[in-house]
Short mmCIF file of C-alpha atoms in Angstrom, two decimals:
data_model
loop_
_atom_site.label_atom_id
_atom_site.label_comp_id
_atom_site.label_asym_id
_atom_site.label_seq_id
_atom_site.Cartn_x
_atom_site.Cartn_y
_atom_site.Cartn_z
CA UNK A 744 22.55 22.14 25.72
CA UNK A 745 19.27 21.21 26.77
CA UNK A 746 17.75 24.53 25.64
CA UNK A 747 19.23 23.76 22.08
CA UNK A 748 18.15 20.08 22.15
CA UNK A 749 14.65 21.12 22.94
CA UNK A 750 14.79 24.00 20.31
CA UNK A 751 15.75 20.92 17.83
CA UNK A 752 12.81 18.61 18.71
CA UNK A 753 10.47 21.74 18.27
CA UNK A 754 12.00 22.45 14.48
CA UNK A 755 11.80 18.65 13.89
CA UNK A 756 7.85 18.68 14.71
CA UNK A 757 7.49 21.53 12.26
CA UNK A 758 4.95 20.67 8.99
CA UNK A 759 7.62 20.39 5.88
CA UNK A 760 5.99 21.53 2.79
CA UNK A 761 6.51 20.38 -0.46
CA UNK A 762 6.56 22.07 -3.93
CA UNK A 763 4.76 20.66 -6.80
CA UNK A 764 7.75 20.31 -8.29
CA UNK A 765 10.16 18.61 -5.68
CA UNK A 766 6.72 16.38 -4.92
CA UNK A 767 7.38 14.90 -9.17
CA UNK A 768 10.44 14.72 -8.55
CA UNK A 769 10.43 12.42 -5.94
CA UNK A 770 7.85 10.79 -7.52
CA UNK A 771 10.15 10.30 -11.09
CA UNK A 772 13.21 9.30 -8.89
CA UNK A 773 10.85 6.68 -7.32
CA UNK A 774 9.37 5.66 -10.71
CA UNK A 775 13.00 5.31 -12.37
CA UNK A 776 14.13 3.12 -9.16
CA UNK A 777 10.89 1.31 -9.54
CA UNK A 778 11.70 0.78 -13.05
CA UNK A 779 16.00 -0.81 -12.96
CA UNK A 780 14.77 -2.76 -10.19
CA UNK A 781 12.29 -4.59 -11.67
CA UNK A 782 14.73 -4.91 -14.33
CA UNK A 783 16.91 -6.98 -11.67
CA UNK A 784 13.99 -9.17 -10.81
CA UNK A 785 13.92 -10.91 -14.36
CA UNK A 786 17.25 -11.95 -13.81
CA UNK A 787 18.36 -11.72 -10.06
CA UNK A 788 16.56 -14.75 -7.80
CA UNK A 789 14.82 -14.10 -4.72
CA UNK A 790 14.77 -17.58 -4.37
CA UNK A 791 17.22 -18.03 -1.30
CA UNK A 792 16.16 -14.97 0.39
CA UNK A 793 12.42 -15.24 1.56
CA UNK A 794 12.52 -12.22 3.71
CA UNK A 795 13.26 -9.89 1.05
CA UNK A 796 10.88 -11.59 -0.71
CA UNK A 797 8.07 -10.62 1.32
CA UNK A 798 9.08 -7.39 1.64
CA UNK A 799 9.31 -6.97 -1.68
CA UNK A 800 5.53 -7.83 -2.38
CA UNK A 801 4.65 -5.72 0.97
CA UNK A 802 6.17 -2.60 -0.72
CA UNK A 803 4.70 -3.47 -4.71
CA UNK A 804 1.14 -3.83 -2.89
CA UNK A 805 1.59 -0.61 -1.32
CA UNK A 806 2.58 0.64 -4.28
CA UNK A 807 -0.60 -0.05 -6.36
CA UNK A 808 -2.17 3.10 -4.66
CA UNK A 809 0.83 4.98 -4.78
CA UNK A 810 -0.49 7.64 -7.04
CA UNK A 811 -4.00 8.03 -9.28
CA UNK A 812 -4.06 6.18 -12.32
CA UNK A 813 -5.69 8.71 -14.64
CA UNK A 814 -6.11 5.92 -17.70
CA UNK A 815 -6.88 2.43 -17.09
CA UNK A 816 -3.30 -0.04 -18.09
CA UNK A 817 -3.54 -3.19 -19.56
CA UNK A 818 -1.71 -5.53 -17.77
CA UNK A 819 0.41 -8.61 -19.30
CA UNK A 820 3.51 -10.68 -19.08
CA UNK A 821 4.90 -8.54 -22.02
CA UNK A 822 4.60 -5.51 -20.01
CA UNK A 823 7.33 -3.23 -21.15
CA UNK A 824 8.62 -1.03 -18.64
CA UNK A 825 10.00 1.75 -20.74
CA UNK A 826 6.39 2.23 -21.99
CA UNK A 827 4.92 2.23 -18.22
CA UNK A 828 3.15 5.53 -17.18
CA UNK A 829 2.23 4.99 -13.82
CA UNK A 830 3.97 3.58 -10.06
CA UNK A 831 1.07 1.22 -9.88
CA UNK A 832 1.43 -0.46 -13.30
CA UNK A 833 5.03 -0.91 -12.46
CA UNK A 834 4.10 -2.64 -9.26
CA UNK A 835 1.68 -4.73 -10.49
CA UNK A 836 4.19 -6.17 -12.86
CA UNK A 837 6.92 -6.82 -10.00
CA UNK A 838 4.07 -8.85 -8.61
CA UNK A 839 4.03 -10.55 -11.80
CA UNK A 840 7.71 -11.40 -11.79
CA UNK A 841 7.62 -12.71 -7.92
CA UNK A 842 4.81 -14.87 -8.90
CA UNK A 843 7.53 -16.64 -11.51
CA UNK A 844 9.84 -20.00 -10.91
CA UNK A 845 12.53 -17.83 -10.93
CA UNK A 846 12.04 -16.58 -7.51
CA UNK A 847 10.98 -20.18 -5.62
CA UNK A 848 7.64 -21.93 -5.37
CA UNK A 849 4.60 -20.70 -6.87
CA UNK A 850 2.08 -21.38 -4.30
CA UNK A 851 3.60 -19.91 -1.41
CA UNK A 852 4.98 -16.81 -3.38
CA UNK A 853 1.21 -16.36 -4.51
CA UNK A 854 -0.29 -16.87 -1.18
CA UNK A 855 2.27 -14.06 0.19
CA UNK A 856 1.00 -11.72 -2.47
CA UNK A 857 -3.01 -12.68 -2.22
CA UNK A 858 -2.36 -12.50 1.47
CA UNK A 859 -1.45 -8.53 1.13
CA UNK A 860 -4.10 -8.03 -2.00
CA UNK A 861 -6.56 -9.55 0.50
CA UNK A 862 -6.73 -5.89 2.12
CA UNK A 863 -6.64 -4.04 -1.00
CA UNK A 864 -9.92 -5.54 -1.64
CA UNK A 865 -11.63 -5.54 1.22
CA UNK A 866 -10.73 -1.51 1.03
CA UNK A 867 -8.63 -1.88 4.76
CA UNK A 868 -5.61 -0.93 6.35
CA UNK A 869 -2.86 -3.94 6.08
CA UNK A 870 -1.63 -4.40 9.33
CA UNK A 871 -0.13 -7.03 12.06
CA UNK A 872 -3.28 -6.49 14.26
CA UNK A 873 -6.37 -8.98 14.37
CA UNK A 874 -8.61 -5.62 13.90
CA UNK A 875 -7.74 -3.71 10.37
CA UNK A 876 -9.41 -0.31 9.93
CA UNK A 877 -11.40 0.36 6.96
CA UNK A 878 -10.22 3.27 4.33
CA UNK A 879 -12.52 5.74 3.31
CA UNK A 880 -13.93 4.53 -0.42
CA UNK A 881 -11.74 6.86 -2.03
CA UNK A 882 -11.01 6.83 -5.89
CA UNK A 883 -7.85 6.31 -4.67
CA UNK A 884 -9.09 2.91 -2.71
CA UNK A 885 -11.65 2.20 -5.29
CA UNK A 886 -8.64 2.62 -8.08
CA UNK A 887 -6.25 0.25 -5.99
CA UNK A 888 -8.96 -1.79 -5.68
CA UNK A 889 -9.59 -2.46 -9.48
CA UNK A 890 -6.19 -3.08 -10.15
CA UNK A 891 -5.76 -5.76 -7.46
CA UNK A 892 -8.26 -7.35 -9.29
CA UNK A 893 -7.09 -7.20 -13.20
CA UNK A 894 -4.10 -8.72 -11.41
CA UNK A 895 -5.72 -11.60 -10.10
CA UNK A 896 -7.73 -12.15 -13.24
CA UNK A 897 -4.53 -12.10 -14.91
CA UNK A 898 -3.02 -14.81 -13.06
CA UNK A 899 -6.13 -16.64 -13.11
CA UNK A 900 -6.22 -16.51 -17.04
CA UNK A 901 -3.04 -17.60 -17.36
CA UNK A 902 -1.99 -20.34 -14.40
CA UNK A 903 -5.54 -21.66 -14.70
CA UNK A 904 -5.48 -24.90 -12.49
CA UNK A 905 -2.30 -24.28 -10.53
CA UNK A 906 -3.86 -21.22 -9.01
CA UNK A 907 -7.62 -22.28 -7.76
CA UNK A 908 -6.14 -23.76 -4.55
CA UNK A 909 -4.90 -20.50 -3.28
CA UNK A 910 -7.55 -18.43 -5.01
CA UNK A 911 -9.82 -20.84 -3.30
CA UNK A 912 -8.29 -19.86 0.19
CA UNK A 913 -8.40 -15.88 -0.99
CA UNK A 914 -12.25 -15.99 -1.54
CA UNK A 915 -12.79 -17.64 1.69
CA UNK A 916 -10.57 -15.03 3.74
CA UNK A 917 -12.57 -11.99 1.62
CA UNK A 918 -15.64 -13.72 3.18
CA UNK A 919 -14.50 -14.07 6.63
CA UNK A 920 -12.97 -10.84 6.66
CA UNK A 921 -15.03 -8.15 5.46
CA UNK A 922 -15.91 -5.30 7.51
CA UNK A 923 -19.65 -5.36 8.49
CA UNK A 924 -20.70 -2.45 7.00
CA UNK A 925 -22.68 -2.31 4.22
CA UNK A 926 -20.66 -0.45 0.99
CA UNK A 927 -17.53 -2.43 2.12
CA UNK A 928 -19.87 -6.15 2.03
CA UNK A 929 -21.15 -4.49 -1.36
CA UNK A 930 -17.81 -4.10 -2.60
CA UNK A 931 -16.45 -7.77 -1.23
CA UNK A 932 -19.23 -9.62 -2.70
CA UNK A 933 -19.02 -7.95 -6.17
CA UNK A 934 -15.45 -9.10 -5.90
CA UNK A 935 -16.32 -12.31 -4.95
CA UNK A 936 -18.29 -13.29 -7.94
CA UNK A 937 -15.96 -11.46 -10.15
CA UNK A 938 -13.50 -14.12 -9.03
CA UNK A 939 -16.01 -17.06 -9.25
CA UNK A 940 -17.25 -15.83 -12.49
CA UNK A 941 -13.65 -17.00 -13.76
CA UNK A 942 -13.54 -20.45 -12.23
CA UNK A 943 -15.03 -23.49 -14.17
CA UNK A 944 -18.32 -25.19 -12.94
CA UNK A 945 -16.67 -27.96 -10.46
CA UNK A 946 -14.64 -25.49 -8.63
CA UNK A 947 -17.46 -22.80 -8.71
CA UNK A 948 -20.29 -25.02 -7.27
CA UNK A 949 -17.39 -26.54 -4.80
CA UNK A 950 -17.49 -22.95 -3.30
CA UNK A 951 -20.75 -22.29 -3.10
CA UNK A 952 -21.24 -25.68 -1.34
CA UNK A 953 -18.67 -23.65 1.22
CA UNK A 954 -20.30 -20.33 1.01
CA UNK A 955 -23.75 -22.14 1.58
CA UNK A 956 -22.45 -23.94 4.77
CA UNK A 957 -20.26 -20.45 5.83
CA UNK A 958 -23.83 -18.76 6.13
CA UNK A 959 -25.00 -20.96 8.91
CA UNK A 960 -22.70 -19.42 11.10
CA UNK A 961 -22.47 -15.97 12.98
CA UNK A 962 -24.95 -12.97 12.06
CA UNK A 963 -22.11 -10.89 9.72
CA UNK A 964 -21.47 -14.54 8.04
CA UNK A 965 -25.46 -14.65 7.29
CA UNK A 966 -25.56 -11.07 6.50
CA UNK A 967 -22.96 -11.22 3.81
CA UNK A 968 -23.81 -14.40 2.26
CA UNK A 969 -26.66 -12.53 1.09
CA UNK A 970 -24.91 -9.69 -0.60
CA UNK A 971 -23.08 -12.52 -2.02
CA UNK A 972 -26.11 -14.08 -2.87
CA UNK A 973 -27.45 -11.35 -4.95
CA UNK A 974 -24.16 -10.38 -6.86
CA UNK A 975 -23.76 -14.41 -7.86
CA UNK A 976 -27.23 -13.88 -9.34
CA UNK A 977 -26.11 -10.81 -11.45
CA UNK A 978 -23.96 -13.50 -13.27
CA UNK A 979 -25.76 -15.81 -15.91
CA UNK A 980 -26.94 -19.21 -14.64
CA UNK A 981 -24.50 -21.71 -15.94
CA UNK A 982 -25.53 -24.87 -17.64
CA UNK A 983 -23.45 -27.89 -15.43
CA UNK A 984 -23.67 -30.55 -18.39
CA UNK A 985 -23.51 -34.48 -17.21
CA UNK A 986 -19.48 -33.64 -15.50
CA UNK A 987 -20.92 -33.08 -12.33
CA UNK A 988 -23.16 -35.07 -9.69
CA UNK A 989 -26.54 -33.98 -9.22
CA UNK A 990 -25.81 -33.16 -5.45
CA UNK A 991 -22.96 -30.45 -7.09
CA UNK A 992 -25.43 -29.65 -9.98
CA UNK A 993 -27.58 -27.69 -7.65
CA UNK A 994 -25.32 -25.06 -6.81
CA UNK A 995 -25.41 -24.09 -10.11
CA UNK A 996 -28.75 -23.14 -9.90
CA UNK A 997 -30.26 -19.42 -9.77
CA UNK A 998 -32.88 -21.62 -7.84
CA UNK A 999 -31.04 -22.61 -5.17
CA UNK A 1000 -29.27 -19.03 -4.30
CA UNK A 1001 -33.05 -17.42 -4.58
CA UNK A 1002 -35.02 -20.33 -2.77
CA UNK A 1003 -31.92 -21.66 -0.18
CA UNK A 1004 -29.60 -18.45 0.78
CA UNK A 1005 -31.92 -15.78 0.41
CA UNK A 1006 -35.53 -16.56 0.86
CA UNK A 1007 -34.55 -18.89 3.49
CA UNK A 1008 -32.87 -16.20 5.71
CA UNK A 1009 -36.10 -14.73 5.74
CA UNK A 1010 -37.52 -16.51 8.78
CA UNK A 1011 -33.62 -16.00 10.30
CA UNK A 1012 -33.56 -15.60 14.07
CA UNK A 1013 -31.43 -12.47 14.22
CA UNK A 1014 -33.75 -9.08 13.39
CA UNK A 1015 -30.95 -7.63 11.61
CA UNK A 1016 -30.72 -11.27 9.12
CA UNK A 1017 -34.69 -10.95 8.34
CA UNK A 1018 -34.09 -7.43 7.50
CA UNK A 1019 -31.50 -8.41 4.86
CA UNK A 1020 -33.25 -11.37 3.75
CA UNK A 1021 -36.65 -9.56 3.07
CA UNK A 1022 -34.88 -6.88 1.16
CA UNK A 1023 -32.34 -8.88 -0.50
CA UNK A 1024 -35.77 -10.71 -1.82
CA UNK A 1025 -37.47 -7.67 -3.23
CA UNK A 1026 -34.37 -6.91 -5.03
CA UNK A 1027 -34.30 -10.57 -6.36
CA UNK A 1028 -38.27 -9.51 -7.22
CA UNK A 1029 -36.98 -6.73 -9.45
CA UNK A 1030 -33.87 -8.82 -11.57
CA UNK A 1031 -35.22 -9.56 -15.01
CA UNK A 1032 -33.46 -12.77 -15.49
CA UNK A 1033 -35.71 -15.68 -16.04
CA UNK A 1034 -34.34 -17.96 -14.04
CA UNK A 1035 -34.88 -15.56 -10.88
CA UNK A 1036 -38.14 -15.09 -11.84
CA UNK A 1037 -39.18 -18.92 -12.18
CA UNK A 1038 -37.41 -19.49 -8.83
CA UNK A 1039 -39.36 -16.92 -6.80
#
């Protein structure tokens, strides 16, 4: 018996191989699942049943890279299912419909799902553990990636207000979290001013206030406040009118990311910060914009 059992576990640790064609047709039998299901979720609530809740957005997030996305989708509320192509379109829209009334309060339903779309941007493995491995920048990744955030500037477009508290909270995480090396900061900080770029000028200058007082701290938190630095500065000045206070007003200001965040890291203790800061200056040399130039 032992012979056998041992024979079993041998066969069990074999490599199974798939077909092409058993491979699509797992993959159609998950997309037609995918597709009644979210068909329950307009109707059925989640409301009572937190758990499944969460495991529901778990799964959709995972879902997002699930298979390439060969044409970009436009995402909506009036997202028809029977005209979906791809896993990930359908899972971005069951995030949609978890983010609804219909399935309990807003803000901690959205903080579930920006908690999980958290890794998808940062380009990392989700896991329970304090440490996440990064992912190899696929086009895979970078694909997931994308989508995470059409969905979030989808949500942001439409929920306006009732979403900057918890978008707030995301953009803070994406800064505290990023993986020290230098694509993956690339990547974070282009998504970080993608995100700003949406808020209006009170809320914007209220997180750079953050970001400028977040860069005082460790050597990764100076290090990536510059490659934030330089991606806010890709985005056109903004004009703060008389709504804001002149102490707010300044945040605004190509001026004070040049002058405050990046030419003052320059003289930075750490070797590795005046590194960054000198060449996160040159590049500042070489942007044509007019207010750069008249702050250097």
């Amino acid at each position: 018996i032992e012979e056998m059992l041992e024979e079993g576990e041998e066969e069990d640790d074999e490599d199974i191989y798939w077909s092409r064609e058993g491979l699509l047709q797992v993959r159609n039998a998950i997309f037609l699942l995918l597709k009644n299901f979210l068909r329950l979720l307009t109707k059925f609530s989640l409301e009572e049943k937190p758990q499944c809740l969460q495991n529901c957005v778990q799964v959709f997030v995972e879902m997002t890279s699930f298979e390439p996305v060969l044409h970009e989708f436009d995402f909506s509320a009036a997202t028809d299912v029977n005209k979906a192509e791809y896993v990930p379109e359908l899972a971005c829209y069951g995030l949609y419909l978890l983010c609804s009334p219909l399935h309990g309060t807003q803000d901690k339903t959205l903080q579930c799902v920006f908690h999980r779309l958290l890794y998808v941007i940062l380009m990392v493995e989700s896991s329970e553990d304090s440490m996440h491995e990064v992912l190899p920048i696929t086009p895979a990744v970078t694909s997931a990636r994308n989508q995470a955030m059409k969905f979030i500037s989808y949500l942001l477009d439409e929920l306006k207000e009732a979403i900057y508290p918890t978008l707030r909270i995301l953009l803070q995480h994406i800064c505290a979290q990023v993986p020290d090396k230098a694509d993956y900061r690339t990547y974070a900080a282009q998504a970080l001013a993608t995100l700003l770029d949406k808020l209006p000028c009170a809320e914007f200058a209220s997180f750079i206030a953050w970001l400028y007082k977040f860069s005082l701290y460790e050597v990764p938190s100076r290090v990536f406040a510059l490659d934030a630095a330089l991606a806010l500065l890709e985005l056109p000045e903004r004009n703060p009118g008389s709504s804001l206070s002149l102490e707010h007003q300044r945040f605004l200001k190509h001026k004070f990311l040049v002058q405050v965040m990046v030419a003052g890291r320059c003289s930075d203790i750490a070797p590795v910060v005046r590194s960054k800061a000198l060449s996160s200056l040159d590049c500042c040399l070489e942007m044509k914009s007019a207010a750069i130039s008249e702050s250097i």
